[in-house]
């Protein structure tokens, strides 16, 4: 079932549809629904299934070599098990959620054995807490022939030997953007003292040791990744360099601009916002192209998927991107939930 979120206007200055309003829309299939919700019954009721169907149709035709996953894979609060499970085994809860949300939805011709290069989103850590089963998502790497997330940050070189080029993909964890002091912004804070239980700790899994140390853990992780990625980019011999992370285009813009202008980063792939946004040759990133691909449908979109586009940030609400890479170019197609091309 899709998680019903709030909908605001584009400036985020006016609430158009509360969570409770949206629940009413779902409960009545739109029969009793605030007009501000922009609810579209045939779309908002089943967006993940619609996106998955379009995705599978494309995969059967184009036979992708790999899939880039920007995180927030499990709504609302990640895997429903605390951190600290043995890395050598997959819990029944973990397997059930993977079966329901991943294995049972994204399968079929063109997808068997195709690697999903994945990162954690803030909701994978727990959303308003940091103790949910993020480490089981890492462990699932060794239980799956396609889910790949060996660590919170890592890299993968993909060789297209027959076509004479290669791609370096760097996965980084940007969840420091939602790691704040324990008493701050409790609804958007992994380190919230209001929502994390007393004694919360993921030290046994290599995560935050306590609520009080949570913010420093995430920002320390962010600072640890920066020189790592700069060195990786400097050493890269690949034809293309791509970064995949969770938080959307615009966060830490000065550093990403440096990665583009100094180290040659070619493309930034992000998520977090629940829509599809293609920022081609973005001025905020020194001319680098960045996409937001958060419209997978596990949660309702930022704005109505209907005909009123006045509150849209990008070109679509539910969908995905299809990247066609050659030695000399990357074609980016924004695919709407119905399989049509929204933008290239």
Tab-separated table of C-alpha atoms in Angstrom:
chain	number	residue	atom	x	y	z
A	1	UNK	CA	0.000	0.000	0.000
A	2	UNK	CA	1.234	3.509	-0.798
A	3	UNK	CA	2.044	5.684	2.206
A	4	UNK	CA	-0.103	8.876	2.132
A	5	UNK	CA	2.003	11.974	2.685
A	6	UNK	CA	1.124	15.650	2.982
A	7	UNK	CA	1.003	17.850	-0.111
A	8	UNK	CA	2.133	21.481	-0.005
A	9	UNK	CA	2.264	24.205	-2.611
A	10	UNK	CA	5.464	24.559	-4.621
A	11	UNK	CA	6.973	27.120	-2.217
A	12	UNK	CA	6.132	24.848	0.722
A	13	UNK	CA	4.395	27.809	2.339
A	14	UNK	CA	0.838	26.444	2.275
A	15	UNK	CA	-0.463	23.023	3.307
A	16	UNK	CA	-2.836	21.796	0.615
A	17	UNK	CA	-3.521	18.315	1.955
A	18	UNK	CA	-2.744	16.908	5.400
A	19	UNK	CA	-1.873	13.288	6.109
A	20	UNK	CA	-5.348	12.767	7.588
A	21	UNK	CA	-6.939	14.357	4.516
A	22	UNK	CA	-5.011	11.981	2.311
A	23	UNK	CA	-5.963	8.945	4.396
A	24	UNK	CA	-9.588	9.918	3.820
A	25	UNK	CA	-8.935	9.992	0.075
A	26	UNK	CA	-7.492	6.486	0.179
A	27	UNK	CA	-10.155	5.100	2.492
A	28	UNK	CA	-12.925	6.299	0.176
A	29	UNK	CA	-11.091	5.796	-3.151
A	30	UNK	CA	-11.444	9.522	-3.713
A	31	UNK	CA	-15.194	9.726	-3.063
A	32	UNK	CA	-14.667	11.880	0.034
A	33	UNK	CA	-11.477	13.812	-0.525
A	34	UNK	CA	-10.254	17.375	-0.057
A	35	UNK	CA	-9.746	19.080	-3.425
A	36	UNK	CA	-6.359	20.337	-2.208
A	37	UNK	CA	-5.053	16.767	-2.214
A	38	UNK	CA	-5.217	16.596	-5.998
A	39	UNK	CA	-5.990	12.904	-5.594
A	40	UNK	CA	-6.146	10.893	-8.832
A	41	UNK	CA	-7.776	7.566	-8.003
A	42	UNK	CA	-6.358	5.384	-10.760
A	43	UNK	CA	-2.851	6.720	-10.136
A	44	UNK	CA	-2.437	7.654	-6.468
A	45	UNK	CA	-4.019	4.372	-5.351
A	46	UNK	CA	-1.350	2.225	-7.043
A	47	UNK	CA	1.651	4.310	-8.137
A	48	UNK	CA	4.346	1.768	-7.275
A	49	UNK	CA	2.592	-0.915	-9.294
A	50	UNK	CA	2.168	1.464	-12.243
A	51	UNK	CA	5.803	2.573	-12.155
A	52	UNK	CA	6.962	-1.041	-11.799
A	53	UNK	CA	4.880	-2.105	-14.804
A	54	UNK	CA	6.382	0.661	-16.965
A	55	UNK	CA	9.828	-0.176	-15.601
A	56	UNK	CA	9.468	-3.865	-16.430
A	57	UNK	CA	8.195	-3.096	-19.923
A	58	UNK	CA	11.288	-0.941	-20.566
A	59	UNK	CA	13.593	-3.539	-19.026
A	60	UNK	CA	12.234	-6.309	-21.249
A	61	UNK	CA	12.930	-4.156	-24.304
A	62	UNK	CA	16.209	-2.448	-23.356
A	63	UNK	CA	17.792	-5.126	-21.119
A	64	UNK	CA	19.554	-2.828	-18.632
A	65	UNK	CA	23.048	-3.721	-17.457
A	66	UNK	CA	22.468	-2.312	-13.973
A	67	UNK	CA	19.921	-0.347	-11.934
A	68	UNK	CA	20.790	2.648	-9.734
A	69	UNK	CA	18.727	2.815	-6.535
A	70	UNK	CA	18.706	6.128	-4.619
A	71	UNK	CA	17.348	4.722	-1.350
A	72	UNK	CA	14.212	5.015	0.794
A	73	UNK	CA	13.563	1.504	-0.425
A	74	UNK	CA	11.261	0.589	2.464
A	75	UNK	CA	8.508	2.881	3.750
A	76	UNK	CA	7.819	4.277	6.219
A	77	UNK	CA	10.657	3.486	8.584
A	78	UNK	CA	12.826	0.982	6.749
A	79	UNK	CA	13.009	-2.677	7.685
A	80	UNK	CA	10.840	-3.330	10.723
A	81	UNK	CA	13.596	-4.834	12.818
A	82	UNK	CA	16.187	-3.189	15.040
A	83	UNK	CA	19.798	-2.861	13.955
A	84	UNK	CA	22.209	-5.458	15.287
A	85	UNK	CA	21.019	-8.673	13.615
A	86	UNK	CA	23.831	-11.044	12.601
A	87	UNK	CA	25.274	-10.024	9.234
A	88	UNK	CA	25.568	-13.700	8.334
A	89	UNK	CA	21.815	-14.253	8.274
A	90	UNK	CA	18.639	-12.610	6.988
A	91	UNK	CA	15.804	-12.303	9.471
A	92	UNK	CA	12.297	-13.472	8.583
A	93	UNK	CA	11.101	-9.852	8.809
A	94	UNK	CA	13.781	-8.692	6.396
A	95	UNK	CA	13.046	-11.468	3.919
A	96	UNK	CA	9.313	-10.794	4.061
A	97	UNK	CA	9.759	-7.085	3.337
A	98	UNK	CA	12.232	-7.724	0.511
A	99	UNK	CA	9.844	-10.286	-0.980
A	100	UNK	CA	6.886	-7.896	-0.789
A	101	UNK	CA	8.552	-4.637	-1.840
A	102	UNK	CA	11.468	-5.693	-4.049
A	103	UNK	CA	11.561	-9.287	-5.253
A	104	UNK	CA	7.837	-9.550	-5.922
A	105	UNK	CA	7.549	-6.232	-7.756
A	106	UNK	CA	10.742	-5.678	-9.763
A	107	UNK	CA	11.152	-8.967	-11.588
A	108	UNK	CA	10.665	-10.332	-15.070
A	109	UNK	CA	12.410	-10.389	-18.462
A	110	UNK	CA	15.459	-8.134	-18.574
A	111	UNK	CA	15.763	-7.892	-14.769
A	112	UNK	CA	16.934	-11.339	-13.687
A	113	UNK	CA	20.362	-11.072	-12.080
A	114	UNK	CA	20.738	-7.395	-13.012
A	115	UNK	CA	22.645	-5.591	-10.211
A	116	UNK	CA	20.784	-2.948	-8.181
A	117	UNK	CA	23.487	-0.518	-7.050
A	118	UNK	CA	21.933	0.830	-3.857
A	119	UNK	CA	22.337	3.409	-1.105
A	120	UNK	CA	20.463	4.038	2.132
A	121	UNK	CA	17.890	6.820	2.395
A	122	UNK	CA	16.882	8.501	5.629
A	123	UNK	CA	13.799	6.284	5.864
A	124	UNK	CA	15.991	3.200	5.503
A	125	UNK	CA	17.789	4.235	8.694
A	126	UNK	CA	14.370	4.707	10.307
A	127	UNK	CA	13.106	8.166	9.265
A	128	UNK	CA	12.726	9.727	12.709
A	129	UNK	CA	15.028	7.183	14.357
A	130	UNK	CA	18.347	5.554	13.431
A	131	UNK	CA	17.804	2.076	14.882
A	132	UNK	CA	15.809	0.268	12.180
A	133	UNK	CA	17.312	-2.570	10.155
A	134	UNK	CA	19.572	-0.632	7.791
A	135	UNK	CA	22.340	-3.171	8.444
A	136	UNK	CA	20.077	-5.948	7.137
A	137	UNK	CA	19.857	-4.111	3.819
A	138	UNK	CA	23.646	-4.326	3.709
A	139	UNK	CA	23.569	-7.995	4.713
A	140	UNK	CA	21.052	-8.762	1.944
A	141	UNK	CA	23.882	-8.117	-0.544
A	142	UNK	CA	25.205	-11.610	0.260
A	143	UNK	CA	21.757	-13.218	0.159
A	144	UNK	CA	20.759	-11.866	-3.265
A	145	UNK	CA	22.026	-12.239	-6.819
A	146	UNK	CA	21.123	-8.628	-7.644
A	147	UNK	CA	20.756	-6.384	-4.554
A	148	UNK	CA	24.153	-4.680	-4.046
A	149	UNK	CA	24.893	-2.519	-1.003
A	150	UNK	CA	28.042	-3.811	0.714
A	151	UNK	CA	28.441	-0.670	2.859
A	152	UNK	CA	26.901	2.799	3.377
A	153	UNK	CA	29.375	4.119	0.806
A	154	UNK	CA	31.157	2.170	-1.907
A	155	UNK	CA	31.934	2.166	-5.631
A	156	UNK	CA	31.500	-0.017	-8.683
A	157	UNK	CA	33.241	-0.027	-12.057
A	158	UNK	CA	31.091	-1.239	-14.946
A	159	UNK	CA	32.931	-2.330	-18.097
A	160	UNK	CA	31.153	-2.225	-21.454
A	161	UNK	CA	33.921	-4.212	-23.107
A	162	UNK	CA	32.242	-4.739	-26.476
A	163	UNK	CA	31.566	-1.008	-26.777
A	164	UNK	CA	34.987	0.081	-25.570
A	165	UNK	CA	34.141	2.177	-22.508
A	166	UNK	CA	33.614	1.974	-18.754
A	167	UNK	CA	31.646	3.742	-16.024
A	168	UNK	CA	32.584	4.357	-12.390
A	169	UNK	CA	29.539	4.641	-10.113
A	170	UNK	CA	30.114	5.993	-6.606
A	171	UNK	CA	27.486	5.371	-3.935
A	172	UNK	CA	27.604	7.792	-1.002
A	173	UNK	CA	25.505	8.295	2.138
A	174	UNK	CA	24.133	11.856	2.415
A	175	UNK	CA	21.825	11.245	5.370
A	176	UNK	CA	23.770	13.735	7.489
A	177	UNK	CA	21.374	16.235	5.915
A	178	UNK	CA	18.678	14.842	8.241
A	179	UNK	CA	20.917	14.357	11.310
A	180	UNK	CA	20.324	17.189	13.771
A	181	UNK	CA	20.632	17.913	17.459
A	182	UNK	CA	18.391	15.522	19.458
A	183	UNK	CA	15.800	18.152	20.373
A	184	UNK	CA	15.580	19.738	16.910
A	185	UNK	CA	12.873	19.140	14.271
A	186	UNK	CA	11.666	15.774	15.626
A	187	UNK	CA	9.664	14.828	12.518
A	188	UNK	CA	12.670	15.226	10.185
A	189	UNK	CA	15.576	14.117	12.341
A	190	UNK	CA	17.264	10.723	12.481
A	191	UNK	CA	18.670	11.700	15.873
A	192	UNK	CA	15.370	12.761	17.469
A	193	UNK	CA	15.232	12.301	21.233
A	194	UNK	CA	11.434	12.335	20.969
A	195	UNK	CA	11.194	9.280	18.694
A	196	UNK	CA	14.348	7.267	19.369
A	197	UNK	CA	13.809	5.055	22.421
A	198	UNK	CA	15.828	5.502	25.569
A	199	UNK	CA	19.176	3.796	25.210
A	200	UNK	CA	18.972	3.639	21.408
A	201	UNK	CA	22.239	2.340	19.973
A	202	UNK	CA	23.540	0.727	16.784
A	203	UNK	CA	27.136	0.473	17.988
A	204	UNK	CA	27.103	-3.315	17.544
A	205	UNK	CA	26.432	-2.783	13.824
A	206	UNK	CA	28.926	0.058	13.423
A	207	UNK	CA	26.212	2.723	13.506
A	208	UNK	CA	25.413	5.602	15.866
A	209	UNK	CA	26.239	4.587	19.453
A	210	UNK	CA	23.611	6.825	21.071
A	211	UNK	CA	21.124	9.607	20.463
A	212	UNK	CA	23.570	12.179	21.824
A	213	UNK	CA	26.314	10.947	19.461
A	214	UNK	CA	24.019	10.413	16.478
A	215	UNK	CA	24.534	13.775	14.772
A	216	UNK	CA	28.305	13.524	15.071
A	217	UNK	CA	28.173	9.986	13.656
A	218	UNK	CA	26.359	11.020	10.474
A	219	UNK	CA	28.354	14.195	9.912
A	220	UNK	CA	31.542	12.281	10.627
A	221	UNK	CA	30.485	9.739	8.005
A	222	UNK	CA	29.839	12.566	5.542
A	223	UNK	CA	33.254	14.119	6.199
A	224	UNK	CA	34.919	10.707	5.881
A	225	UNK	CA	33.416	10.201	2.431
A	226	UNK	CA	34.502	13.526	0.948
A	227	UNK	CA	38.266	12.893	0.656
A	228	UNK	CA	37.523	9.264	-0.259
A	229	UNK	CA	35.365	10.326	-3.209
A	230	UNK	CA	37.733	13.072	-4.336
A	231	UNK	CA	40.602	10.578	-4.426
A	232	UNK	CA	38.454	7.994	-6.207
A	233	UNK	CA	37.507	10.528	-8.864
A	234	UNK	CA	41.099	11.659	-9.241
A	235	UNK	CA	42.204	8.041	-9.742
A	236	UNK	CA	39.328	7.041	-12.033
A	237	UNK	CA	40.294	5.723	-15.447
A	238	UNK	CA	36.684	5.251	-16.549
A	239	UNK	CA	35.104	7.208	-19.386
A	240	UNK	CA	32.202	8.298	-17.155
A	241	UNK	CA	31.939	9.102	-13.443
A	242	UNK	CA	28.526	9.054	-11.752
A	243	UNK	CA	27.544	9.658	-8.113
A	244	UNK	CA	24.440	8.065	-6.619
A	245	UNK	CA	23.159	9.422	-3.303
A	246	UNK	CA	19.869	9.947	-1.523
A	247	UNK	CA	19.427	13.655	-0.803
A	248	UNK	CA	18.285	15.749	-3.763
A	249	UNK	CA	20.019	18.102	-6.179
A	250	UNK	CA	21.019	21.242	-4.288
A	251	UNK	CA	22.342	19.799	-1.014
A	252	UNK	CA	26.053	20.583	-0.468
A	253	UNK	CA	26.009	22.220	-3.908
A	254	UNK	CA	29.433	23.870	-3.582
A	255	UNK	CA	31.141	20.528	-2.979
A	256	UNK	CA	29.371	18.787	-5.875
A	257	UNK	CA	30.303	21.723	-8.104
A	258	UNK	CA	33.926	21.132	-7.098
A	259	UNK	CA	33.579	17.447	-7.925
A	260	UNK	CA	32.341	18.403	-11.388
A	261	UNK	CA	34.700	21.268	-12.232
A	262	UNK	CA	37.869	19.950	-10.561
A	263	UNK	CA	37.508	16.151	-10.605
A	264	UNK	CA	35.314	15.624	-13.665
A	265	UNK	CA	32.167	14.182	-12.113
A	266	UNK	CA	29.700	13.801	-14.996
A	267	UNK	CA	26.300	13.074	-13.435
A	268	UNK	CA	24.600	13.209	-10.031
A	269	UNK	CA	21.658	10.853	-9.365
A	270	UNK	CA	19.541	11.614	-6.265
A	271	UNK	CA	16.158	11.024	-4.644
A	272	UNK	CA	14.407	12.047	-1.394
A	273	UNK	CA	11.839	14.368	-3.003
A	274	UNK	CA	8.917	12.316	-4.223
A	275	UNK	CA	8.851	13.315	-7.856
A	276	UNK	CA	10.962	13.288	-11.022
A	277	UNK	CA	13.211	16.282	-11.778
A	278	UNK	CA	15.736	16.504	-14.606
A	279	UNK	CA	18.102	19.423	-13.966
A	280	UNK	CA	20.151	19.510	-17.162
A	281	UNK	CA	23.447	21.419	-17.040
A	282	UNK	CA	22.401	22.879	-13.705
A	283	UNK	CA	23.723	26.327	-12.791
A	284	UNK	CA	23.634	25.415	-9.102
A	285	UNK	CA	26.133	22.610	-9.805
A	286	UNK	CA	28.532	24.379	-12.135
A	287	UNK	CA	26.829	23.049	-15.250
A	288	UNK	CA	26.568	19.419	-14.143
A	289	UNK	CA	23.366	17.511	-14.818
A	290	UNK	CA	21.493	16.178	-11.795
A	291	UNK	CA	18.299	14.157	-11.514
A	292	UNK	CA	15.883	13.629	-8.636
A	293	UNK	CA	14.200	10.252	-8.987
A	294	UNK	CA	12.010	9.907	-5.921
A	295	UNK	CA	8.765	9.102	-7.704
A	296	UNK	CA	8.858	5.320	-7.363
A	297	UNK	CA	5.440	5.281	-5.729
A	298	UNK	CA	6.072	3.777	-2.308
A	299	UNK	CA	4.814	7.080	-0.939
A	300	UNK	CA	2.452	9.552	-2.578
A	301	UNK	CA	4.067	12.204	-4.761
A	302	UNK	CA	4.925	15.807	-3.925
A	303	UNK	CA	2.038	17.164	-6.001
A	304	UNK	CA	-0.982	15.883	-7.843
A	305	UNK	CA	-0.162	13.577	-10.762
A	306	UNK	CA	-3.149	15.070	-12.570
A	307	UNK	CA	-3.397	17.826	-15.144
A	308	UNK	CA	-2.583	20.716	-12.787
A	309	UNK	CA	1.215	21.089	-13.009
A	310	UNK	CA	1.392	24.460	-11.225
A	311	UNK	CA	2.927	22.989	-8.056
A	312	UNK	CA	5.405	20.669	-9.790
A	313	UNK	CA	9.169	20.953	-9.234
A	314	UNK	CA	10.022	18.790	-12.224
A	315	UNK	CA	8.518	17.082	-15.225
A	316	UNK	CA	6.680	14.172	-13.558
A	317	UNK	CA	5.383	12.945	-10.213
A	318	UNK	CA	5.699	9.160	-10.496
A	319	UNK	CA	8.265	7.463	-12.712
A	320	UNK	CA	11.917	6.585	-13.249
A	321	UNK	CA	14.840	7.436	-15.533
A	322	UNK	CA	16.298	5.376	-18.351
A	323	UNK	CA	19.968	6.139	-19.092
A	324	UNK	CA	21.451	5.036	-22.409
A	325	UNK	CA	25.233	5.334	-22.180
A	326	UNK	CA	27.803	5.249	-24.971
A	327	UNK	CA	31.467	6.202	-25.001
A	328	UNK	CA	30.604	9.766	-26.026
A	329	UNK	CA	27.166	10.545	-24.570
A	330	UNK	CA	24.502	9.765	-21.980
A	331	UNK	CA	20.885	9.956	-23.136
A	332	UNK	CA	18.545	10.613	-20.199
A	333	UNK	CA	14.863	9.785	-20.628
A	334	UNK	CA	12.358	10.602	-17.897
A	335	UNK	CA	9.720	7.872	-18.004
A	336	UNK	CA	6.275	8.606	-16.615
A	337	UNK	CA	4.259	6.037	-14.652
A	338	UNK	CA	2.292	5.216	-17.798
A	339	UNK	CA	5.424	4.449	-19.814
A	340	UNK	CA	5.440	7.655	-21.849
A	341	UNK	CA	8.552	9.811	-22.107
A	342	UNK	CA	8.045	12.971	-20.043
A	343	UNK	CA	11.375	14.629	-20.904
A	344	UNK	CA	14.748	13.866	-22.477
